[in-house]
Short mmCIF file of C-alpha atoms and ligand atoms in Angstrom, two decimals:
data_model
loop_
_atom_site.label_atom_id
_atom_site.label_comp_id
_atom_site.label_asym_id
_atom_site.label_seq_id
_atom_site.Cartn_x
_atom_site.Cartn_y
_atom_site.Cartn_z
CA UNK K 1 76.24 74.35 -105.01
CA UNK K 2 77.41 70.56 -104.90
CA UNK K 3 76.44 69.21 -101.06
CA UNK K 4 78.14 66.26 -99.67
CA UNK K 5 76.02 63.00 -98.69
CA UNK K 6 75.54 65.14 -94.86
CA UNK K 7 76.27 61.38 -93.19
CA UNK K 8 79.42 61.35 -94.18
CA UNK K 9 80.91 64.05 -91.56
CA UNK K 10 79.52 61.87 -88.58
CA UNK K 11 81.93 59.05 -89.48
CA UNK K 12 84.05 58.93 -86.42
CA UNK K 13 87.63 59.59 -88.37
CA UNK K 14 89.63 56.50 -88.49
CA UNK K 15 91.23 57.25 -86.16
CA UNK K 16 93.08 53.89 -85.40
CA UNK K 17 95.64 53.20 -88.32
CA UNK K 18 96.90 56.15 -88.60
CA UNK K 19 97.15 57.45 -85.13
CA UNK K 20 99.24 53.66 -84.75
CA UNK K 21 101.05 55.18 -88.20
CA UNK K 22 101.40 58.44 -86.35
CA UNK K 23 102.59 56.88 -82.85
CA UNK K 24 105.69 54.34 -84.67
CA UNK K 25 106.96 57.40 -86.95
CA UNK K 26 107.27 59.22 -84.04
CA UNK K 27 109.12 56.51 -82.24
CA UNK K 28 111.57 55.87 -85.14
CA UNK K 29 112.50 59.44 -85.31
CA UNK K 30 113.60 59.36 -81.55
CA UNK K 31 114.91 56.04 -81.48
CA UNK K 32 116.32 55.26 -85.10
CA UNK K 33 118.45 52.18 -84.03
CA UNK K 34 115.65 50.10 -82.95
CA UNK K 35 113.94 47.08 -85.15
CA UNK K 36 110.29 47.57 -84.94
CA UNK K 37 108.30 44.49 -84.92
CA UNK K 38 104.72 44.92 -86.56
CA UNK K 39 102.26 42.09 -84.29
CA UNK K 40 99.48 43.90 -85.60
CA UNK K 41 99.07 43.74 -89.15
CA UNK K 42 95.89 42.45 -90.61
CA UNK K 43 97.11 41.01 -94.07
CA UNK K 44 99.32 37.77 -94.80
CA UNK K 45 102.97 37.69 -95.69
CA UNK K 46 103.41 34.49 -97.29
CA UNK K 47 102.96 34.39 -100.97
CA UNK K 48 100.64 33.18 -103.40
CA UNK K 49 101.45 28.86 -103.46
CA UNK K 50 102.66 27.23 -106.61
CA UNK K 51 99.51 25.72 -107.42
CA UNK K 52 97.44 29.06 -107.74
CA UNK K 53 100.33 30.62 -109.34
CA UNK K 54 100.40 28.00 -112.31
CA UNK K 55 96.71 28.45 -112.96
CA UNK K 56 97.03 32.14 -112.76
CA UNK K 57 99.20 32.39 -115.48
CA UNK K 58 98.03 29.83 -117.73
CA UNK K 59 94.75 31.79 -117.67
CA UNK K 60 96.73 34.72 -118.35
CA UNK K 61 98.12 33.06 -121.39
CA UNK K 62 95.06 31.97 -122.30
CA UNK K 63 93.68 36.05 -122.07
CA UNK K 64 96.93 36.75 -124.70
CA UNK K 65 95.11 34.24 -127.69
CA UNK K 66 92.35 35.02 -130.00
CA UNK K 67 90.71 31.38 -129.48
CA UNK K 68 90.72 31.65 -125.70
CA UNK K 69 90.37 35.18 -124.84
CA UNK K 70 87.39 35.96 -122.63
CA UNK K 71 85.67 39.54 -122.44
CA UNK K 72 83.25 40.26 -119.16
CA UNK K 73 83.16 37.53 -116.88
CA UNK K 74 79.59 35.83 -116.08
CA UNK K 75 77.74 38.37 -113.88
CA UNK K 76 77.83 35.43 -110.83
CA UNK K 77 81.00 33.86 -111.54
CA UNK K 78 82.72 31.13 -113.76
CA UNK K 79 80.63 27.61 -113.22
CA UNK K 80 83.92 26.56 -112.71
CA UNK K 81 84.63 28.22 -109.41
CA UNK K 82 81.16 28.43 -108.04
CA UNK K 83 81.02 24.53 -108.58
CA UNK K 84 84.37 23.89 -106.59
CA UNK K 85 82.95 26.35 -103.83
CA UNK K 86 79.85 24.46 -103.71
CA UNK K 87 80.83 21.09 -103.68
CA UNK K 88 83.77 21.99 -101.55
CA UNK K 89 83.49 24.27 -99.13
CA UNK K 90 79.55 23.40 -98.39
CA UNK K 91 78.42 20.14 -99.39
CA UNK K 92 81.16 18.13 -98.46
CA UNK K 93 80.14 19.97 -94.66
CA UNK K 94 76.79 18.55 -95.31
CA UNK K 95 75.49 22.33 -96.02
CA UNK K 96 73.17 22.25 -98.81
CA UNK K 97 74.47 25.33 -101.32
CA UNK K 98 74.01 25.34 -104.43
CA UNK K 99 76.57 26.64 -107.33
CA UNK K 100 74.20 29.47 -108.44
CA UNK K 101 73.84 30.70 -105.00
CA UNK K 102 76.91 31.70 -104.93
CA UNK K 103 77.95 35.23 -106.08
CA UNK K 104 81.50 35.55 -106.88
CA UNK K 105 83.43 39.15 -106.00
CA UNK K 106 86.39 40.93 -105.29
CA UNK K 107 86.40 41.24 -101.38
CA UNK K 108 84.64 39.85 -98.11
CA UNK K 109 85.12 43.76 -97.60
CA UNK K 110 83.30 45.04 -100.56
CA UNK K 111 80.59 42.43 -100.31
CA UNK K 112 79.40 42.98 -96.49
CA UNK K 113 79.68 46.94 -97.34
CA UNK K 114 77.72 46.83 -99.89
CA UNK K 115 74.82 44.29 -98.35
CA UNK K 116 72.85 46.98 -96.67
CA UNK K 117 71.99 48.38 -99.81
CA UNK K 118 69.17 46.04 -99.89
CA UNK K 119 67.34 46.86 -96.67
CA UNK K 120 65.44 49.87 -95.52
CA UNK K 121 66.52 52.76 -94.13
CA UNK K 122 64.56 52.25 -90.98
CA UNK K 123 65.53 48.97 -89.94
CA UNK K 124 67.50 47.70 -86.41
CA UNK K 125 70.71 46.79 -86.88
CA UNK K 126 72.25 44.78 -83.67
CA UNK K 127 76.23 45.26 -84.37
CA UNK K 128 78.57 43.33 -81.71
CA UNK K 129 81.75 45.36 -80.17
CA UNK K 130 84.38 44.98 -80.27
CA UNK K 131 83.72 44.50 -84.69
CA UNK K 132 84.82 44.78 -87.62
CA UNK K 133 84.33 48.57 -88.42
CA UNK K 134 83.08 48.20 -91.82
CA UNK K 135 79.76 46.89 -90.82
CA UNK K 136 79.26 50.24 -88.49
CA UNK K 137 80.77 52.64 -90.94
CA UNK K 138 78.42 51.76 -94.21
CA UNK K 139 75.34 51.94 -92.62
CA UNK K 140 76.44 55.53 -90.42
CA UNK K 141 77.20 56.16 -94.47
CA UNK K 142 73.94 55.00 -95.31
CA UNK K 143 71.86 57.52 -92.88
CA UNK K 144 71.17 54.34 -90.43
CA UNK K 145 72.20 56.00 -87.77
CA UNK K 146 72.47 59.07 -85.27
CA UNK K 147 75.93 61.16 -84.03
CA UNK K 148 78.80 59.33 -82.55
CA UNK K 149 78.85 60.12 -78.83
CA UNK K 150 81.25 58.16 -76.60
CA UNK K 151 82.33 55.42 -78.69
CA UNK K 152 79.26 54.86 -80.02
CA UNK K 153 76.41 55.63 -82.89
CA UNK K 154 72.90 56.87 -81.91
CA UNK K 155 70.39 54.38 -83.08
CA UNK K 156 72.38 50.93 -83.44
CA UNK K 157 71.96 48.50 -81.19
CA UNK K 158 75.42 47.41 -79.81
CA UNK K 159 75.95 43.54 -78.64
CA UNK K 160 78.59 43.54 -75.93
CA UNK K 161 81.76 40.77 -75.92
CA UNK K 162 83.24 40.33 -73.17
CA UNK K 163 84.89 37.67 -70.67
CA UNK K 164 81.44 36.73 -69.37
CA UNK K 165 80.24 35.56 -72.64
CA UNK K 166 83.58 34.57 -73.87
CA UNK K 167 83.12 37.42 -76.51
CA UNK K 168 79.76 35.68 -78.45
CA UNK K 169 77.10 37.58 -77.97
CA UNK K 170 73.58 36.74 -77.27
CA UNK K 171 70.45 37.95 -78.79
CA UNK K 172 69.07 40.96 -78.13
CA UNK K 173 65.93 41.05 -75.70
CA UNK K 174 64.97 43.68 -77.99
CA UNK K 175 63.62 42.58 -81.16
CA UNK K 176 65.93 43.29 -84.52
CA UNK K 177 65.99 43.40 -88.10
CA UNK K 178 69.52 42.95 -89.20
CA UNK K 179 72.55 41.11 -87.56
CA UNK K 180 76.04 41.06 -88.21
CA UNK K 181 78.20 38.10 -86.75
CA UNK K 182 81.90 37.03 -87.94
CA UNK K 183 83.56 33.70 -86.94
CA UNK K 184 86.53 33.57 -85.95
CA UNK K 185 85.80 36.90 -85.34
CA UNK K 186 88.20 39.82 -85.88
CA UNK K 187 89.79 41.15 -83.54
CA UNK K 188 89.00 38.73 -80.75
CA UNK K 189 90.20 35.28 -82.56
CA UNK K 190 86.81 33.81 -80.49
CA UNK K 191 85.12 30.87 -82.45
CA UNK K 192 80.94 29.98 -82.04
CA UNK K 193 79.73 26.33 -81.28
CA UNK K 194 76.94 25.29 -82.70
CA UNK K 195 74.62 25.45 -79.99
CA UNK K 196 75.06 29.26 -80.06
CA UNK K 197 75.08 29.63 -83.54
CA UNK K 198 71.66 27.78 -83.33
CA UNK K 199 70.41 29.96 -80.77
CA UNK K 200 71.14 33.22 -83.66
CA UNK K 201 69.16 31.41 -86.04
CA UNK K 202 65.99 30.41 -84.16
CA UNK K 203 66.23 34.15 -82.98
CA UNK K 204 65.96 35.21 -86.76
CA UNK K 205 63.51 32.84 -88.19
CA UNK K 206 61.29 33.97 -84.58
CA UNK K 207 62.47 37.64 -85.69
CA UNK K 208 62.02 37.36 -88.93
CA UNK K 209 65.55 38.93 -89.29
CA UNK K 210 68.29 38.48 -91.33
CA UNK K 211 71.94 37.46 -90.07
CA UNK K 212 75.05 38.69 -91.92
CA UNK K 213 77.34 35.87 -91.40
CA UNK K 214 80.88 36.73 -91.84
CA UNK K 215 83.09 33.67 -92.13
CA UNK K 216 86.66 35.38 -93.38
CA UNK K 217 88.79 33.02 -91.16
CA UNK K 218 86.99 30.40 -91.24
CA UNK K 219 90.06 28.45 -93.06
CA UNK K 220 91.91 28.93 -89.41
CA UNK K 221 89.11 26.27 -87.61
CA UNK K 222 90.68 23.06 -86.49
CA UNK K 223 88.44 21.98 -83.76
CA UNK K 224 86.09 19.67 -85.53
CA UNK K 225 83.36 20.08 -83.62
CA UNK K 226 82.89 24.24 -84.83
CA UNK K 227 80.49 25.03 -87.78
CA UNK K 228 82.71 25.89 -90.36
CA UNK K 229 79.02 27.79 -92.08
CA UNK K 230 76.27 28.92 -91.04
CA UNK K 231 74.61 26.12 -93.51
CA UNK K 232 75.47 23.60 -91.18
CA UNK K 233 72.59 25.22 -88.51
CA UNK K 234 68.83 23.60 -90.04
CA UNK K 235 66.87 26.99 -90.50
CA UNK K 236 69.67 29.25 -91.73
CA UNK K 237 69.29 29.13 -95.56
CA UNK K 238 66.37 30.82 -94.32
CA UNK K 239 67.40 33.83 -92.39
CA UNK K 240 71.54 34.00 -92.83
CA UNK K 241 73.64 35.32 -96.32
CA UNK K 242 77.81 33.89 -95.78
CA UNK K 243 80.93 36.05 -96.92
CA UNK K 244 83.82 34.21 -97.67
CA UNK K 245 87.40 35.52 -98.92
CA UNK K 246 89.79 33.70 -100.84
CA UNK K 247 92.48 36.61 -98.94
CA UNK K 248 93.48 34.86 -95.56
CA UNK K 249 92.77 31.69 -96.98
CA UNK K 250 94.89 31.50 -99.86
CA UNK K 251 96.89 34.93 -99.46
CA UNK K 252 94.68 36.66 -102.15
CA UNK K 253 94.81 39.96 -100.24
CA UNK K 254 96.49 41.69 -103.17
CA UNK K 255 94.91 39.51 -105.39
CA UNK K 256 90.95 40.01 -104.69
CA UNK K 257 88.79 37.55 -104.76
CA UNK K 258 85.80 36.48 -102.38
CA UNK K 259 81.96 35.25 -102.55
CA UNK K 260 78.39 35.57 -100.83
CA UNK K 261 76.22 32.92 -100.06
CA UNK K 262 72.32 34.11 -100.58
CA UNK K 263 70.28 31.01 -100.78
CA UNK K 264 67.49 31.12 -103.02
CA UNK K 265 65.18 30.50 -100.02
CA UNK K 266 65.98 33.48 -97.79
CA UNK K 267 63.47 36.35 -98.35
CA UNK K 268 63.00 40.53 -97.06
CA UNK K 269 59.71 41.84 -96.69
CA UNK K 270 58.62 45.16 -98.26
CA UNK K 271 56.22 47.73 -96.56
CA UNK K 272 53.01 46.48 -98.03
CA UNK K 273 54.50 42.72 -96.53
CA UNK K 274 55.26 41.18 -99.72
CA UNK K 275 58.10 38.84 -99.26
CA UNK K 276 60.89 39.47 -102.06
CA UNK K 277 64.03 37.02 -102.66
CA UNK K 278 67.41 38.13 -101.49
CA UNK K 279 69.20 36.15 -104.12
CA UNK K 280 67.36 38.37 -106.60
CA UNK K 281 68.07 41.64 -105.56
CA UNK K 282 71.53 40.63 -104.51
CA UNK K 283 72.23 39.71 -108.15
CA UNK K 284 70.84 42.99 -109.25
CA UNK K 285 72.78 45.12 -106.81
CA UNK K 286 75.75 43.62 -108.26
CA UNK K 287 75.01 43.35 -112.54
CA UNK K 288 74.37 46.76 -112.47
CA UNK K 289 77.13 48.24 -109.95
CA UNK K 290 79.86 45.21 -110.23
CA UNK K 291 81.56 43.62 -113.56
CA UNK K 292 82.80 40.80 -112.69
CA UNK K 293 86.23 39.49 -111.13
CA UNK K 294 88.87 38.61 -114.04
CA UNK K 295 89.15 35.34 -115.47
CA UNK K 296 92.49 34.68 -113.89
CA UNK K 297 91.70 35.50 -110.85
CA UNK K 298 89.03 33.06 -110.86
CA UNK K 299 91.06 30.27 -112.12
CA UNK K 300 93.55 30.52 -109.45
CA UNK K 301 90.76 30.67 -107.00
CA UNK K 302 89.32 27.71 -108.14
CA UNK K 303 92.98 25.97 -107.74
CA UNK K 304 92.58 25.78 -104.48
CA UNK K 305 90.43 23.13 -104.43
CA UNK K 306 92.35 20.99 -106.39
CA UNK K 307 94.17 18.04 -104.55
CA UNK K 308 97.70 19.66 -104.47
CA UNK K 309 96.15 23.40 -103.78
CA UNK K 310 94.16 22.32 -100.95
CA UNK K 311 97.62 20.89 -99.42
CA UNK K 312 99.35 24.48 -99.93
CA UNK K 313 96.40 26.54 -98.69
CA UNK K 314 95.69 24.32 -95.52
CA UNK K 315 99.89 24.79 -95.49
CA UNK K 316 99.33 28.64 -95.02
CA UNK K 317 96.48 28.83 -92.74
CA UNK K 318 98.92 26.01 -90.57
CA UNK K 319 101.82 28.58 -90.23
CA UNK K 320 99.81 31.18 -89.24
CA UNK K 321 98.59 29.28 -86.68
CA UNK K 322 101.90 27.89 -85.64
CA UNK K 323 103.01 31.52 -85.63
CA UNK K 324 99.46 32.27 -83.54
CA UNK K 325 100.31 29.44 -80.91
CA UNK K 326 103.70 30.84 -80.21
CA UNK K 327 102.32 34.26 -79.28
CA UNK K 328 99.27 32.56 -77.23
CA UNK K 329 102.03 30.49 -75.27
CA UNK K 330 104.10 33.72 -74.17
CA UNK K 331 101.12 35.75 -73.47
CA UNK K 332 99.67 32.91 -71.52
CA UNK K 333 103.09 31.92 -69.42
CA UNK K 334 103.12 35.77 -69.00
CA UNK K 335 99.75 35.58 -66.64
CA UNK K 336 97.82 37.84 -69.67
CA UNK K 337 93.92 36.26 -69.96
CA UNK K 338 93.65 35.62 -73.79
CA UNK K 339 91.42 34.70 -76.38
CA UNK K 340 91.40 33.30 -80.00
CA UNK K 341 94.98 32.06 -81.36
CA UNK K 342 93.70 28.07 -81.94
CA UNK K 343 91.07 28.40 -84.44
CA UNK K 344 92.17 31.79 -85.71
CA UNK K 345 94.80 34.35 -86.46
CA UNK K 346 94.12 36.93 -83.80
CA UNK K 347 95.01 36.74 -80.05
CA UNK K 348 92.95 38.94 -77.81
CA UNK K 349 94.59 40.12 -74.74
CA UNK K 350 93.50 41.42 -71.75
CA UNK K 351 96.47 44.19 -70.69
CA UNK K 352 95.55 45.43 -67.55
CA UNK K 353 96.02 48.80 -68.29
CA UNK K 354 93.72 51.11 -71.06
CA UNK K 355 94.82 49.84 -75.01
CA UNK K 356 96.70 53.05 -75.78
CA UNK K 357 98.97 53.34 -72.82
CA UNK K 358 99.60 49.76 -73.28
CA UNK K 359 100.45 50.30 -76.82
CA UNK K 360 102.89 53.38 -75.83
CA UNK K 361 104.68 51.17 -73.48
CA UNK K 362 105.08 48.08 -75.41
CA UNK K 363 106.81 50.41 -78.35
CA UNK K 364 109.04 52.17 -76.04
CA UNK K 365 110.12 49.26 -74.12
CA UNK K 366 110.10 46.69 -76.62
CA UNK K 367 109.54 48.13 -80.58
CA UNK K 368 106.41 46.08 -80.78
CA UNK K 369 103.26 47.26 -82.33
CA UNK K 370 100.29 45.70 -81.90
CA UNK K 371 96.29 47.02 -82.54
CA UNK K 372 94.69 48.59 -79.55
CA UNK K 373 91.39 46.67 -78.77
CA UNK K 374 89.51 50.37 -78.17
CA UNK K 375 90.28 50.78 -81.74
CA UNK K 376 87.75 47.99 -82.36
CA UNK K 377 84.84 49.56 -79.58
CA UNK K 378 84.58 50.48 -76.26
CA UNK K 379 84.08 46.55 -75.04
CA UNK K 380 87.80 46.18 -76.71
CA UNK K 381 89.26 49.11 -74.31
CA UNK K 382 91.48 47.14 -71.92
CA UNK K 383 92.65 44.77 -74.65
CA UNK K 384 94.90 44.48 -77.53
CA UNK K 385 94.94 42.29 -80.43
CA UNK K 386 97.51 41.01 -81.42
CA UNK K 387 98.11 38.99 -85.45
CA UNK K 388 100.02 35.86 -86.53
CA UNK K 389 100.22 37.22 -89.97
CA UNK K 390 104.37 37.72 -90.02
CA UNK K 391 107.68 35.53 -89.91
CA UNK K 392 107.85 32.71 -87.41
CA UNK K 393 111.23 34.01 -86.54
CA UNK K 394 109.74 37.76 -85.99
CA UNK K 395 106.98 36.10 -84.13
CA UNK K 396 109.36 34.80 -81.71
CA UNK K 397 111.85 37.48 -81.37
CA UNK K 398 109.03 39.84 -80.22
CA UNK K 399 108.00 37.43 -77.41
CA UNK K 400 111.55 37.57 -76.42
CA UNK K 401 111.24 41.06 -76.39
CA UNK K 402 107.72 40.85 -74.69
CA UNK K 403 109.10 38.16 -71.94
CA UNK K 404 112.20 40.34 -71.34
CA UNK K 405 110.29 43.66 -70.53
CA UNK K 406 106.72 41.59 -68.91
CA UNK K 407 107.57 43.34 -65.73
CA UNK K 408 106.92 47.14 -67.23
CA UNK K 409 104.45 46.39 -69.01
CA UNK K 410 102.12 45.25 -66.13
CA UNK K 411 102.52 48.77 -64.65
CA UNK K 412 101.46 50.28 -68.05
CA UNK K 413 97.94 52.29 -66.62
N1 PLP X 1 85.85 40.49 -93.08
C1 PLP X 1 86.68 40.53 -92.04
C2 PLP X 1 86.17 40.15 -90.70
C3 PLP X 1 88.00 40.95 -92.20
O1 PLP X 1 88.83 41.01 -91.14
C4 PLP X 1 88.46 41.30 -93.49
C5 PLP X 1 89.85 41.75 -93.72
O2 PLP X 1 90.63 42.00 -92.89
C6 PLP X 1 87.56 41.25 -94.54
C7 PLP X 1 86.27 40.83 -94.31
C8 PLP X 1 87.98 41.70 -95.91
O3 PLP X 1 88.26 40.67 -96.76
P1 PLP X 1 88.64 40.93 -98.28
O4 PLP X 1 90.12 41.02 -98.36
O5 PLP X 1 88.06 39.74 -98.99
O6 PLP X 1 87.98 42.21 -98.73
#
């Protein structure tokens, strides 16, 4: 008899797309006249910019001719595009990263799944809620973890956001192995200074623990003064691996294309105490499960850091946030308490009332959808986020609609 991996059936279902799927059908069926306005989505709109598409399909061509047809890509990455990253994204930031730390995939998603491959079964695991639920669900996959009981998994430890700590949590009194951290962090659009992000890293080098950095958004930061890595922090290319995704910042959702940082200097222990590299079993992980991204794909990657691509992607990132500032305006003259929206895509709002009913009313009264923050963890219950990935002109019609039915909504518990 074939058995099922038995974690599998204590994955909470998700529950959250496609009860929101579930909820708008419903709505259309009853009220087929009315425009529904999608403020939740979590991919771009615009497309692909003119630079990236030219290198894309000169590569192509290049794939279509016996002299300059390529087979399997390099198990890391072109040199090409891990240079650019390098030299780009890192040392020009004063981060020292070096080209062949960098590991070249097909998704921020795929990469900070797959990470916890390398780490015992045993280990603590501090996860912050609200998050990101793909750091949760692989390890509960994994075995890490006991049943889900009221929003949450036996055996993680759960780092709270909320308004007193402006949604960046602190470390853990307790002692941990493993910690994941994203900034700007989805779903609450909150950024990190450095002194905080300093304050992770001292924990891990005392701890001798190891932080997932995930840095998705990190092509919506316009303050100067925020760490744009975790590189930037002295002591982290000890104790911290970076994702990065090429999909918010240069619309490659549909594309696919991303990278991990794992310095050569950061290390895991075994049982026995013998300290192992990261960067080496990292590379293993992925030659023997991973074969590479395509060779297009990686040339119109690396055309983003060419003088005229770096114009069009900062151009995308800047109408998102245009798009983000609009909603943040509204929601702020409305007397909602928000986050995120400056240095990110996401605006976190507190409702008043629990996310769900909030939800319900804002679809009845104005065909709006947004996410429900409980979707996200129980610290995200009272809150919704809401995403600048859409239309400027759909942006603003549905904070007319918002501003027209403000009233109702306050009375939505
Ligand atoms: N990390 C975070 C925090 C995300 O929100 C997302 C996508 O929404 C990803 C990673 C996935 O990125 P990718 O498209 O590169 O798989």
């Amino acid at each position: 008899m074939i058995r099922i991996n038995p974690n599998y059936p204590k994955l909470s279902s998700s529950y959250l797309f496609s009860e929101i799927s579930r909820r708008v059908a419903a709505f259309k069926a009853e009220r087929a006249d009315a425009t529904v306005i999608n403020m939740g989505v979590g991919d771009v709109t615009l497309p692909l910019t003119p630079t990236v598409v030219q290198a894309f399909r000169r590569a192509v061509d290049e794939m279509g001719k016996a002299e300059t047809f390529r087979g399997y890509p390099p198990e890391l990455g072109y040199e090409f595009l891990r240079s650019a990253i390098a030299e780009n994204d890192f040392q020009a930031r004063g981060a020292d990263v070096d080209p062949d730390e960098i590991v070249i995939s097909d998704g921020a998603k795929s990469d900070t799944a797959n990470i916890q491959e390398l780490f015992a079964g045993d280990i603590r695991i501090a996860i912050p809620d609200p998050v990101y639920p793909v750091y949760v669900d692989t390890n509960v996959m994994a075995g890490r973890t006991g049943p889900y009981r009221d929003g949450r998994y036996g055996g993680l430890i759960y780092l709270d956001c909320t308004e007193d700590n402006q949604f960046i949590p602190e470390p853990p009194k307790s002692r941990v192995d493993l910690i994941y951290l994203c900034f700007p962090n989805n779903p609450t659009g909150a950024t990190i200074d450095r002194g905080r992000l300093t304050g992770w890293v001292e924990y891990a080098r005392g701890a001798r623990a190891l932080i997932l950095y995930d840095a998705a958004y990190v092509s919506f930061i316009r303050d100067e003064s925020l760490p744009q890595t975790i590189y930037e922090i002295p002591g982290a290319r000890e104790c911290a691996i970076e994702f990065r995704s090429f999909s918010k910042t240069a619309g490659f959702t549909g594309t696919r294309c991303a990278f991990t940082v794992v310095p050569k200097t950061c290390v895991a222990w075994d049982a026995e105490g013998r300290e192992h590299s990261l960067h080496a079993l990292w590379s293993r992980r992925q030659s023997t499960k991973f074969n590479g991204v395509s060779y297009p794909v990686q040339r119109a990657a690396a055309a983003i850091y060419t003088p005229e691509g770096k114009k069009e992607t900062r151009g995308l990132s800047d109408y998102y946030l245009g798009n983000a500032r609009v909603v943040r305006r509204k929601m702020d003259s409305l007397g909602f308490a928000c986050v995120g929206g400056d240095n990110s895509p996401y605006v976190w709002v507190r409702t008043g009332a629990d996310s769900w009913s909030f939800f319900d009313r804002l679809l009845r009264t104005a065909a709006v959808v947004i996410t429900p923050g409980s979707g996200f963890g129980s610290c995200g219950e009272g809150y919704i986020r809401m995403s600048a990935f859409n239309s400027r002109e759909l942006v603003e019609e549905a904070m007319e609609r918002i501003g027209r039915v403000a009233g109702e909504l306050r009375g939505a518990d």
